[in-house]
Amino acid sequence: MIAQLGSVAAGRMDIAQLVVSAAAAGERTAVTVAPPVAERDHRYPLRGRDQLVEELLHLCAGRSDGRMHVLHGISGSGKTAIALELVHRLSRTGPRRVWWVDARHAATFVAGMRVVARHTGLDEDDVGEAAADALWERLNASTRPWLLIVDNAEDLTVLDGPGRLAAGTGWLRPHACADGMVVVATRYGVARWWGGAAVLHPVGPLPPDDAAQVLLDHADSHAGTVQAAKALGRRLGGLPLALSMAGSYLAEVNTMPEALRDAGMPLDFATYHQVLNTRGSSLNPARVIAHAWQMSIELLHQMGFAHAGRLLTVLAAFGEAPIPYTLLLRPAQVSAVLPGLGDLDGTTLWRTLRELAALGLMDPLDVSATNGGLPCVRLHPLIRDIARAETSTAVTLIEQALRLDEVRLPPEDPKSWSAWAALTPHALDLLQHAGEGLPQLSVSQRTVCADAAELAARYLQTQGLFVQARRGFERVLDIRCEVLGPDHVETVTTRHNLASILHDLGALHDAEPLRLQVWNSLDRIYGAEHHDTLIARHELGRLLHDLGRLDGAEDHLRCVYQARLRNGGQRDSSTLAARHELARVLHDRGDLEAARQEYHALLTIRLEQFGEDHPSTATTRHNHACVLHDLGLLQLAHDECRRVLASRTGLYGFCHPKTLATAHLLATVLQALSRSTEALQLLQQVCDSARQLLGADHPQTRRYTHALAAFTRGIAGEEE
């Protein structure tokens, strides 16, 4: 059974959970900024950190210095435990707002900080704008005590946000609130990375007395004397994680019937110490964890969990992100492809995972937005380093996962987003093992890595994470060229996807030669009317349209449309897509009534085929709203914009390029309807979100910024 953690009362602290985004149409997911108070087990008091905790408590008592307080140390040193202890003690001192934000992944961190911003009093509509500036303005002016804890800050670039952490312009900043406090837990303790507004608190090994007490807390006095515990504590390097694992091991062994114990199995601190010495003399914490890990695995084997060691090794083949075991460890697939697990079934897998968690070898994670709402586990980084399997294990399991029904759906399909939210970090992690000069993987394995990473990059593209998607496509293209050659059809497909993301990034002139190259290559490989060739030509026409070359765009799109009619008929999705792009050409040529009729006809079909909350329906309705605005049918345009904004916010969240485009259109319509206050607020939100998401130099950001400036000048002129 998984050991149940004790819980502590939250006191009068404000903790909350808030829905901030949608993983798919009609499905809401949650990000919580509540402190994980149940992870503080009252049976095991925090040892050896009283001075540091008291220092932090002193600063929280209306004496804040306005600086970030950074707890830094190696993994397993107890940084999170210190933060939890601080939260617990503050819960008994009076009302205080406490927020706990996890910084392991950029998207979840930003979502969490936006929740914090909302809790400070910002309106829901304001959270999508430059939330960092607005948040710190609120926190600086707060009259209520508050504590912001940022845990697992292992990628400091995530904390930069709209500015730079070290300059005090990132998500975390110095503040002017005497009752406010910022605490960060991280591995990184280099002062220049944090800037002058940070106070660094090293979290090092525990002194021998405290280390011994941790062992006694977990194993109790039956495991030996205080002196023996001190000796073992020194041998374990004073690392809290190593100490708790060793103590838990001894507690478990001492509850086993004697008849089930192996000869030589350590029962107390002294014999445990001897076992460690016989298996190696290094005091490196990772090596210490390795010994404790191995003995825990042997214990599980003796308890009948024969697959425990192999499963932990399999889990260690993946990266640091939460591991979606229901996708990557399907028993039928695992037993078929991995040696030593041929008799693994679902019940055995589940029970073994629970026992691994009970001994602290892995952590089961609650379902959250971070992992796509799928059950996941996470290994401690040191245990992963020790147990790391060959990369080929991860490649094999990723390959099996790609065959699952929920993963085989295109990453552009909202039904696949939960799966790809969880798989994407692991798919991209494999790229570092598949590049040139890394011969440990075969050609077929490197191809699997490229396939998975390309799908992951396509998922990132659908989520509006264009910069990350571009990096993924570029790395995949390098591997394709090396493994398959520059003219192979899979290489051409990746080049097509790279051109697509360049288009999305506004790098239209960089995308054009790639579009031409892809079209010519596919025409040569497949012929002019092959489905893939027509897709390439369609995208070339769409690019030319956005470059303002309407004649060339119409020529390509007209040819595609006629071919699609011949091959698929009028209601085929590809035919409708080409017809939609031709309607855009009509629109931009100024033939507004003809464009309106086309959009209306297409919208009717899209609604019949997909329903309201589908990406294709939303795109068609957005363009229909555009032409209604241009025709002066403002109330109709307003109503259409509201529908699209609701659909796109449900699909993608507000801070997504497509949602921002619709919000900008709505602001334009509101302005035309003389609803200036609403228009200005919405346009400001669009500009701030675009700068944050796309960057200040993206064409769409510049467009929104210019619109805001012109609108502001117009209002100023009216006031004069």
XYZ file of C-alpha atoms in Angstrom:
720
model
C 0.000 0.000 0.000
C 1.102 3.588 -0.580
C 1.976 5.209 2.729
C -0.597 7.877 3.540
C 0.883 11.257 4.369
C -0.319 13.123 7.427
C -2.126 16.402 6.911
C -2.050 19.757 8.638
C -4.763 22.349 8.893
C -4.455 25.292 6.587
C -5.416 27.619 9.449
C -6.697 30.919 8.268
C -4.533 31.011 5.192
C -6.286 31.591 1.881
C -5.755 28.643 -0.436
C -7.666 27.993 -3.609
C -7.929 26.095 -6.843
C -8.911 27.851 -10.038
C -9.643 26.739 -13.600
C -7.363 28.665 -15.928
C -7.386 26.876 -19.267
C -9.005 24.176 -21.379
C -7.325 21.074 -22.705
C -10.029 20.430 -25.251
C -13.463 21.605 -26.206
C -15.775 21.228 -23.261
C -13.055 19.927 -20.940
C -11.696 22.161 -18.161
C -8.466 21.526 -16.329
C -7.213 23.103 -13.125
C -3.996 24.626 -11.844
C -3.769 24.983 -8.096
C -1.639 27.444 -6.153
C -2.578 25.929 -2.810
C 0.376 24.802 -0.682
C 0.696 20.982 -0.669
C 0.277 20.917 3.102
C -0.415 17.174 3.254
C 3.148 16.499 2.130
C 4.305 17.682 5.561
C 4.001 14.519 7.629
C 3.599 15.399 11.315
C 5.206 12.086 12.276
C 8.520 13.247 10.860
C 9.424 16.732 12.136
C 11.766 18.913 10.126
C 15.255 18.503 11.561
C 18.273 20.763 11.430
C 16.598 23.734 9.756
C 15.222 25.669 12.739
C 17.566 28.631 12.379
C 16.675 29.096 8.722
C 12.947 28.694 9.347
C 13.076 31.186 12.230
C 14.897 33.688 10.041
C 12.198 33.394 7.393
C 9.438 33.641 10.005
C 11.015 36.819 11.365
C 10.895 38.373 7.915
C 7.259 37.343 7.536
C 6.298 39.172 10.730
C 6.033 42.615 9.152
C 9.794 42.942 8.750
C 10.239 41.912 5.148
C 13.328 43.218 3.381
C 11.566 43.091 0.017
C 14.059 40.609 -1.434
C 13.671 37.118 -2.845
C 14.820 34.430 -0.444
C 16.345 31.565 -2.396
C 16.679 28.115 -0.837
C 19.323 26.341 -2.883
C 20.859 22.902 -2.594
C 21.146 19.561 -4.311
C 18.120 17.402 -4.964
C 17.019 15.642 -1.810
C 18.374 18.297 0.545
C 14.936 19.243 1.855
C 14.266 22.641 0.291
C 10.580 21.900 -0.240
C 10.294 20.597 3.327
C 11.603 23.931 4.640
C 9.020 25.822 2.623
C 6.249 23.539 3.888
C 7.402 24.050 7.469
C 7.275 27.797 6.954
C 3.709 27.516 5.654
C 2.706 25.313 8.590
C 4.077 27.656 11.238
C 2.594 30.714 9.595
C -0.821 29.039 9.595
C -0.866 29.510 13.380
C 0.088 33.182 13.423
C -2.901 34.861 11.803
C -4.554 35.478 8.449
C -2.199 35.407 5.491
C -2.523 34.768 1.768
C -0.212 31.943 0.738
C 0.463 30.893 -2.857
C 2.537 27.909 -3.942
C 3.578 27.869 -7.600
C 5.414 24.959 -9.228
C 8.102 26.095 -11.700
C 9.072 22.755 -13.242
C 7.366 23.630 -16.521
C 6.970 27.035 -18.092
C 3.301 26.683 -19.032
C 2.210 25.560 -15.560
C 4.349 28.201 -13.859
C 2.889 31.007 -15.957
C -0.627 29.668 -15.394
C 0.029 29.560 -11.658
C 1.346 33.121 -11.571
C -1.751 34.260 -13.435
C -3.887 32.596 -10.785
C -1.908 34.495 -8.144
C -2.528 37.699 -10.085
C -6.233 36.938 -10.106
C -6.203 36.303 -6.366
C -4.687 39.743 -5.796
C -7.798 41.313 -7.252
C -7.085 41.554 -10.942
C -10.161 40.935 -13.055
C -10.301 37.699 -15.010
C -10.130 39.639 -18.258
C -6.926 41.366 -17.110
C -4.961 38.213 -16.323
C -4.012 37.628 -19.952
C -2.229 40.967 -20.265
C 1.201 41.892 -18.868
C 0.335 39.992 -15.729
C 3.796 40.315 -14.162
C 3.695 44.121 -13.987
C 0.111 44.144 -12.770
C 0.778 41.431 -10.194
C 3.699 43.224 -8.572
C 1.844 46.503 -8.537
C -0.872 44.748 -6.556
C 1.538 42.943 -4.232
C 3.488 46.119 -3.509
C 0.295 47.878 -2.489
C -1.179 44.962 -0.538
C -2.368 45.678 2.995
C -2.784 41.968 3.726
C 0.171 39.734 4.638
C 1.154 37.367 1.840
C 3.685 34.648 1.073
C 4.623 33.511 -2.437
C 6.552 30.237 -2.692
C 8.007 29.108 -6.014
C 9.073 25.475 -5.852
C 11.214 23.426 -8.255
C 12.751 26.442 -9.994
C 15.236 24.403 -11.994
C 15.097 26.329 -15.280
C 15.691 29.939 -14.325
C 14.749 31.187 -17.791
C 11.179 30.227 -16.916
C 11.277 32.918 -14.214
C 12.363 35.610 -16.674
C 8.842 36.009 -18.025
C 8.485 39.318 -19.848
C 11.878 40.617 -18.683
C 14.923 39.287 -16.867
C 15.040 37.707 -13.434
C 18.425 39.174 -12.483
C 17.286 42.659 -13.493
C 14.177 42.532 -11.327
C 11.828 42.610 -14.319
C 10.871 38.929 -14.493
C 8.011 37.043 -12.905
C 9.780 37.298 -9.517
C 10.879 40.741 -8.320
C 11.893 42.773 -5.290
C 8.886 44.307 -3.585
C 7.922 47.070 -1.183
C 5.402 45.262 1.030
C 6.523 44.940 4.657
C 4.153 41.995 5.125
C 5.097 40.209 1.910
C 7.600 37.423 1.338
C 8.969 35.551 -1.695
C 10.655 32.171 -1.184
C 12.162 30.159 -4.050
C 13.410 26.552 -3.948
C 16.053 25.657 -6.532
C 19.274 23.788 -7.190
C 20.977 26.947 -8.379
C 22.824 29.198 -5.942
C 24.932 31.421 -8.222
C 24.332 35.009 -7.099
C 24.629 36.617 -10.518
C 21.782 34.496 -11.866
C 19.436 35.913 -9.247
C 20.566 39.543 -9.160
C 21.048 41.869 -6.241
C 17.467 41.511 -5.037
C 17.978 37.943 -3.821
C 19.223 36.496 -0.542
C 20.753 33.048 -1.023
C 20.221 30.459 1.702
C 22.286 27.298 1.141
C 20.496 24.119 2.167
C 23.349 21.733 2.817
C 23.783 18.348 4.488
C 22.362 17.898 7.966
C 24.768 17.883 10.923
C 25.326 14.424 12.468
C 22.938 14.958 15.402
C 20.093 16.035 13.154
C 20.855 13.357 10.582
C 20.698 10.753 13.316
C 17.364 12.105 14.491
C 15.909 11.806 10.978
C 16.933 8.151 10.937
C 15.411 7.596 14.379
C 12.199 9.350 13.348
C 11.709 6.921 10.480
C 13.144 3.709 11.926
C 12.596 4.354 15.700
C 14.882 3.186 18.478
C 14.545 -0.510 17.590
C 17.008 0.085 14.782
C 19.897 0.977 17.073
C 21.544 3.577 19.228
C 21.913 7.277 18.662
C 25.628 6.810 18.094
C 24.985 4.177 15.433
C 22.456 6.487 13.814
C 25.022 9.313 13.828
C 27.565 7.087 12.150
C 25.092 6.022 9.486
C 23.961 9.633 9.042
C 27.527 10.667 8.345
C 27.902 7.745 5.968
C 24.811 8.879 4.109
C 26.259 12.350 3.713
C 23.531 13.994 5.787
C 21.200 14.065 2.779
C 17.602 14.106 4.057
C 16.262 11.992 1.194
C 18.906 9.317 1.745
C 18.260 9.381 5.495
C 14.498 8.995 5.179
C 14.861 6.168 2.659
C 17.298 4.258 4.878
C 15.118 4.739 7.945
C 11.975 3.668 6.092
C 13.785 0.585 4.816
C 14.779 -0.463 8.338
C 11.268 0.179 9.637
C 9.835 -2.033 6.886
C 12.320 -4.853 7.412
C 11.652 -4.928 11.137
C 7.936 -5.486 10.497
C 8.577 -8.504 8.258
C 8.170 -11.995 9.712
C 11.595 -13.392 10.478
C 10.967 -16.408 8.271
C 10.698 -14.138 5.234
C 13.918 -12.245 5.792
C 16.998 -13.049 3.785
C 20.168 -13.945 5.611
C 22.305 -10.866 6.049
C 19.440 -8.433 5.563
C 20.318 -5.371 7.684
C 17.974 -4.786 10.601
C 19.647 -1.845 12.317
C 21.775 1.208 11.686
C 25.064 -0.557 12.263
C 24.463 -3.434 9.868
C 22.960 -1.071 7.293
C 26.162 0.945 7.602
C 28.243 -2.175 7.081
C 26.287 -3.097 3.965
C 26.908 0.343 2.527
C 30.613 0.046 3.221
C 30.877 -3.328 1.551
C 29.163 -2.016 -1.583
C 31.286 1.108 -1.935
C 32.994 3.770 0.124
C 32.013 6.957 -1.721
C 30.040 9.526 0.253
C 28.626 11.049 -2.910
C 24.910 11.510 -2.184
C 23.931 9.921 -5.499
C 25.979 6.841 -4.668
C 24.415 6.726 -1.220
C 20.959 6.903 -2.753
C 22.009 4.149 -5.139
C 22.798 1.818 -2.257
C 19.580 2.675 -0.433
C 17.657 2.313 -3.684
C 19.131 -1.101 -4.405
C 18.374 -2.430 -0.936
C 14.809 -1.149 -1.164
C 14.416 -2.914 -4.495
C 15.774 -6.129 -3.000
C 13.269 -5.758 -0.180
C 10.413 -5.432 -2.671
C 11.670 -8.493 -4.509
C 11.579 -10.425 -1.245
C 8.032 -9.190 -0.685
C 6.988 -10.736 -3.990
C 7.251 -7.708 -6.262
C 9.584 -9.338 -8.723
C 9.307 -6.580 -11.334
C 10.084 -3.658 -9.013
C 13.699 -3.173 -10.032
C 13.057 -3.582 -13.732
C 10.088 -1.209 -13.653
C 12.068 1.457 -11.827
C 14.826 1.124 -14.405
C 12.252 1.470 -17.177
C 10.806 4.608 -15.581
C 14.308 6.024 -15.222
C 14.761 5.829 -18.991
C 12.487 8.849 -19.354
C 13.171 12.490 -18.636
C 12.327 14.608 -15.624
C 8.767 15.373 -16.679
C 5.855 13.466 -15.117
C 5.663 10.006 -16.674
C 2.170 9.106 -17.989
C 2.308 5.426 -17.164
C -1.122 4.669 -18.609
C 0.307 5.624 -22.013
C 3.904 4.447 -21.712
C 3.466 1.340 -19.561
C 0.464 -0.448 -21.070
C 1.049 -4.005 -19.828
C 0.315 -5.678 -23.169
C 2.863 -3.508 -24.964
C 5.464 -3.603 -22.189
C 5.348 -7.372 -21.817
C 5.664 -7.806 -25.570
C 8.722 -5.626 -26.139
C 10.802 -5.451 -22.940
C 12.883 -8.395 -21.719
C 12.167 -9.504 -18.180
C 8.601 -8.229 -18.138
C 6.899 -10.884 -20.237
C 4.430 -11.865 -17.512
C 3.539 -8.328 -16.459
C -0.199 -7.666 -16.224
C -2.202 -4.642 -15.161
C -2.727 -5.718 -11.560
C 0.952 -6.496 -11.052
C 1.968 -3.186 -12.597
C -0.426 -1.212 -10.412
C 0.582 -2.943 -7.180
C 4.270 -2.620 -7.946
C 3.939 1.095 -8.642
C 2.135 1.524 -5.328
C 4.889 -0.292 -3.448
C 7.602 1.728 -5.152
C 5.770 4.841 -3.999
C 5.370 3.484 -0.474
C 9.158 3.177 -0.123
C 9.694 6.662 -1.474
C 11.293 5.529 -4.722
C 8.812 7.473 -6.820
C 5.993 9.941 -6.331
C 2.484 9.422 -7.695
C 1.124 12.720 -8.999
C -2.375 14.077 -8.844
C -4.131 14.576 -12.138
C -3.431 18.131 -13.295
C -3.178 20.343 -16.350
C 0.575 19.822 -16.399
C 0.286 16.195 -17.458
C -2.835 16.455 -19.582
C -5.115 15.159 -16.861
C -3.488 11.705 -16.996
C -2.180 9.742 -14.000
C 1.579 10.132 -13.787
C 4.527 9.281 -11.580
C 7.782 11.119 -11.063
C 11.165 9.778 -9.995
C 13.469 11.764 -7.778
C 16.293 13.094 -9.994
C 18.992 11.258 -8.045
C 17.169 7.970 -8.337
C 16.732 8.551 -12.056
C 20.444 9.205 -12.437
C 21.286 6.009 -10.586
C 18.764 3.729 -12.262
C 18.934 5.264 -15.741
C 18.359 2.629 -18.376
C 19.612 2.737 -21.922
C 17.808 5.260 -24.062
C 16.611 2.448 -26.292
C 14.115 1.465 -23.581
C 12.414 4.849 -23.769
C 12.479 4.737 -27.565
C 10.798 1.335 -27.574
C 8.019 2.461 -25.242
C 7.462 5.740 -27.080
C 7.143 3.738 -30.301
C 4.483 1.567 -28.678
C 2.643 4.622 -27.352
C 2.484 6.138 -30.833
C 0.292 3.190 -31.860
C -2.386 3.838 -29.223
C -5.717 5.105 -30.525
C -5.640 8.291 -28.446
C -2.112 9.081 -29.642
C -2.621 8.187 -33.306
C -5.038 11.081 -33.668
C -3.386 14.100 -35.309
C -1.921 16.488 -32.716
C -4.148 19.177 -34.230
C -7.233 17.240 -33.061
C -8.374 18.454 -29.612
C -9.157 14.863 -28.658
C -5.417 14.107 -28.717
C -4.297 17.052 -26.616
C -4.413 15.327 -23.235
C -2.134 12.566 -24.482
C 0.284 14.948 -26.175
C 0.425 17.297 -23.200
C 1.891 14.387 -21.244
C 4.035 12.833 -23.996
C 5.563 15.973 -25.505
C 8.395 16.544 -22.995
C 9.459 12.905 -23.274
C 9.316 12.916 -27.067
C 11.455 16.053 -27.224
C 13.841 14.650 -24.615
C 14.670 11.779 -26.960
C 16.031 14.209 -29.556
C 19.174 14.769 -27.528
C 19.982 11.077 -27.927
C 19.192 10.886 -31.637
C 21.502 13.529 -33.061
C 24.689 13.186 -35.038
C 27.616 11.589 -33.245
C 25.453 9.535 -30.882
C 25.781 5.985 -32.200
C 23.993 4.256 -29.317
C 20.740 4.259 -31.292
C 20.116 2.440 -34.538
C 18.775 4.155 -37.643
C 15.286 2.816 -36.980
C 15.413 4.008 -33.369
C 16.552 7.466 -34.412
C 13.678 7.531 -36.873
C 11.250 6.775 -34.040
C 12.768 9.636 -32.034
C 12.282 11.982 -34.970
C 8.707 10.790 -35.568
C 7.715 11.326 -31.933
C 9.435 14.692 -31.663
C 7.810 15.933 -34.857
C 4.372 15.045 -33.547
C 5.229 16.776 -30.275
C 6.306 19.902 -32.150
C 3.018 19.868 -34.048
C 1.209 19.729 -30.705
C 3.219 22.709 -29.448
C 2.260 24.555 -32.621
C -1.448 23.974 -31.987
C -0.992 25.394 -28.489
C 0.547 28.584 -29.838
C 4.034 27.750 -28.519
C 5.652 28.649 -31.812
C 9.239 29.225 -30.681
C 9.444 25.841 -28.951
C 7.795 24.167 -31.937
C 10.292 25.739 -34.330
C 13.218 24.403 -32.289
C 11.675 20.952 -32.392
C 11.094 20.986 -36.156
C 14.616 22.260 -36.836
C 16.198 19.492 -34.769
C 13.993 16.858 -36.390
C 14.912 18.151 -39.850
C 18.606 17.783 -39.027
C 18.042 14.163 -38.015
C 15.907 13.433 -41.081
C 18.576 14.834 -43.408
C 21.301 12.836 -41.698
C 19.429 9.542 -41.443
C 17.218 9.594 -44.552
C 18.755 12.227 -46.808
C 17.471 15.674 -47.821
C 15.123 14.408 -50.547
C 13.386 11.605 -48.662
C 9.642 12.110 -48.384
C 9.768 12.182 -44.569
C 12.433 14.878 -44.739
C 10.252 16.835 -47.140
C 7.320 16.511 -44.725
C 9.403 17.904 -41.874
C 10.523 20.759 -44.120
C 6.836 21.425 -44.792
C 6.151 21.591 -41.047
C 9.094 23.909 -40.487
C 7.740 26.217 -43.185
C 4.375 26.159 -41.430
C 5.812 27.285 -38.102
C 7.859 29.998 -39.820
C 4.587 31.185 -41.354
C 2.991 31.247 -37.900
C 5.958 33.165 -36.509
C 5.500 35.807 -39.183
C 8.757 34.916 -40.947
C 6.954 34.790 -44.288
C 9.957 35.440 -46.512
C 11.907 32.670 -44.748
C 8.984 30.309 -45.234
C 8.522 30.988 -48.971
C 11.592 29.141 -50.349
C 10.772 26.158 -48.137
C 7.187 26.138 -49.405
C 8.373 26.169 -53.013
C 10.943 23.462 -52.336
C 8.371 21.217 -50.669
C 5.810 21.657 -53.442
C 8.350 20.921 -56.172
C 9.682 17.885 -54.294
C 6.258 16.351 -53.753
C 5.206 17.107 -57.320
C 8.269 15.192 -58.483
C 7.727 12.295 -56.053
C 3.952 11.877 -56.261
C 2.601 13.936 -59.126
C 0.546 17.118 -59.279
C -2.773 15.816 -57.926
C -1.546 13.647 -55.078
C -3.097 14.588 -51.738
C 0.219 15.645 -50.180
C 1.255 17.658 -53.229
C -2.041 19.522 -53.097
C -1.539 20.254 -49.395
C 1.862 21.758 -50.185
C 0.420 23.869 -52.991
C -2.495 24.939 -50.801
C -0.066 26.164 -48.135
C 2.018 27.946 -50.747
C -1.114 29.762 -51.912
C -2.010 30.675 -48.347
C 1.489 32.063 -47.798
C 1.342 34.141 -50.974
C -1.996 35.535 -49.811
C -0.461 36.636 -46.509
C 2.435 38.174 -48.431
C -0.131 40.269 -50.314
C 0.472 38.578 -53.676
C -3.176 37.864 -54.357
C -2.885 36.929 -58.037
C -0.333 34.224 -57.341
C -2.297 33.043 -54.342
C -5.503 32.749 -56.347
C -3.795 30.822 -59.155
C -2.482 28.184 -56.763
C -5.615 27.963 -54.661
C -7.891 27.759 -57.711
C -5.877 24.812 -59.065
C -6.013 23.101 -55.691
C -9.751 23.678 -55.396
C -10.485 22.222 -58.829
C -8.338 19.162 -58.095
C -10.024 18.658 -54.737
C -13.439 18.863 -56.377
C -12.451 16.174 -58.843
C -10.952 13.899 -56.204
C -13.130 14.412 -53.143
C -16.279 16.305 -53.988
C -17.771 19.525 -52.670
C -18.034 18.570 -48.982
C -14.606 17.007 -48.606
C -12.659 18.777 -45.846
C -9.741 19.563 -48.159
C -12.089 20.986 -50.788
C -13.710 23.175 -48.164
C -10.322 24.371 -46.928
C -9.330 25.488 -50.427
C -12.709 27.157 -50.906
C -12.195 28.995 -47.627
C -8.826 30.365 -48.754
C -10.353 31.525 -52.031
C -12.990 33.362 -50.002
C -10.165 35.140 -48.175
C -8.772 36.227 -51.547
C -12.199 37.608 -52.499
C -12.329 39.400 -49.175
C -8.932 41.050 -49.627
C -9.732 42.024 -53.212
C -12.674 43.998 -51.827
C -15.463 41.775 -53.157
C -17.065 41.772 -49.726
C -20.540 40.513 -50.562
C -19.187 37.538 -52.510
C -16.812 36.767 -49.632
C -19.663 37.006 -47.121
C -21.771 34.553 -49.091
C -18.880 32.100 -49.299
C -18.083 32.331 -45.579
C -21.748 31.879 -44.693
C -22.073 28.800 -46.894
C -18.863 27.327 -45.492
C -19.935 28.049 -41.927
C -23.204 26.203 -42.455
C -21.320 23.127 -43.655
C -18.727 23.335 -40.844
C -21.469 23.459 -38.234
C -23.096 20.386 -39.742
C -19.802 18.500 -39.899
C -18.086 19.493 -36.658
C -20.380 21.544 -34.444
C -19.703 24.927 -32.888
C -16.555 24.353 -30.830
C -14.221 22.957 -33.472
C -11.107 24.764 -34.746
C -12.331 24.772 -38.365
C -15.729 26.157 -37.407
C -14.119 28.865 -35.289
C -11.790 29.899 -38.124
C -14.637 30.195 -40.611
C -16.824 32.121 -38.182
C -13.930 34.476 -37.390
C -13.506 35.369 -41.050
C -17.262 35.701 -41.438
C -17.184 38.243 -38.608
C -14.351 40.085 -40.382
C -16.336 40.574 -43.562
C -19.468 41.570 -41.623
C -17.412 44.291 -39.957
C -16.053 45.450 -43.300
C -19.604 45.586 -44.671
C -20.648 47.792 -41.750
C -22.936 45.146 -40.238
C -21.489 45.854 -36.822
C -23.979 44.206 -34.487
C -23.895 40.991 -36.521
C -20.099 41.147 -36.501
C -20.128 41.695 -32.735
C -22.333 38.659 -32.137
C -20.151 36.464 -34.346
C -16.990 37.666 -32.579
C -18.442 36.804 -29.197
C -19.205 33.268 -30.374
C -15.727 32.777 -31.807
C -14.003 34.225 -28.758
C -15.912 31.842 -26.502
C -15.021 28.866 -28.718
C -11.352 29.739 -29.044
C -10.948 30.563 -25.377
C -12.473 27.178 -24.591
C -10.179 25.426 -27.044
C -6.900 27.217 -26.444
C -7.221 29.667 -23.564
C -7.010 33.426 -24.044
C -3.239 33.688 -24.502
C -3.110 31.905 -27.862
C -2.509 33.500 -31.280
C -5.909 32.520 -32.664
C -7.790 33.719 -29.610
C -5.863 36.992 -29.632
C -6.753 37.531 -33.294
C -10.441 37.191 -32.480
C -10.146 39.404 -29.409
C -8.466 42.071 -31.558
C -11.292 41.841 -34.081
C -13.858 42.169 -31.307
C -12.061 45.242 -29.955
C -12.195 46.762 -33.435
C -15.929 46.088 -33.659
C -16.517 47.519 -30.184
C -14.655 50.657 -31.194
C -16.865 51.006 -34.272
C -19.916 50.583 -32.029
C -18.638 53.510 -29.896
C -18.034 51.235 -26.918
C -14.616 52.764 -26.404
C -13.940 51.733 -22.814
C -14.555 48.047 -23.531
C -12.564 48.256 -26.745
C -9.579 49.907 -25.093
C -9.449 47.415 -22.232
C -9.656 44.445 -24.564
C -7.090 45.828 -26.997
C -4.653 46.521 -24.160
C -5.089 42.934 -22.988
C -4.460 41.650 -26.517
C -1.277 43.721 -26.896
C 0.167 42.638 -23.573
C -0.628 38.975 -24.188
C 0.824 39.089 -27.706
C 4.072 40.599 -26.443
C 4.301 37.889 -23.842
C 3.421 35.030 -26.193
C 4.805 36.066 -29.578
C 7.359 38.735 -28.738
C 7.365 42.423 -29.537
C 8.704 41.926 -33.075
C 6.092 39.460 -34.309
C 3.976 40.995 -37.102
C 0.759 40.345 -35.216
C 2.124 42.004 -32.073
C 3.184 45.038 -34.089
C -0.247 45.161 -35.705
C -2.006 45.105 -32.347
C 0.386 47.669 -30.881
C -0.144 50.065 -33.776
C -3.908 49.646 -33.449
C -3.733 50.435 -29.741
C -1.590 53.516 -30.354
C -3.957 54.798 -33.031
C -6.983 54.133 -30.844
C -5.380 55.920 -27.893
C -4.518 58.919 -30.055
C -8.085 59.006 -31.310
C -9.498 59.038 -27.791
C -7.064 61.778 -26.786
C -8.120 63.814 -29.810
C -11.785 63.449 -28.916
C -11.111 64.597 -25.355
C -9.325 67.704 -26.627
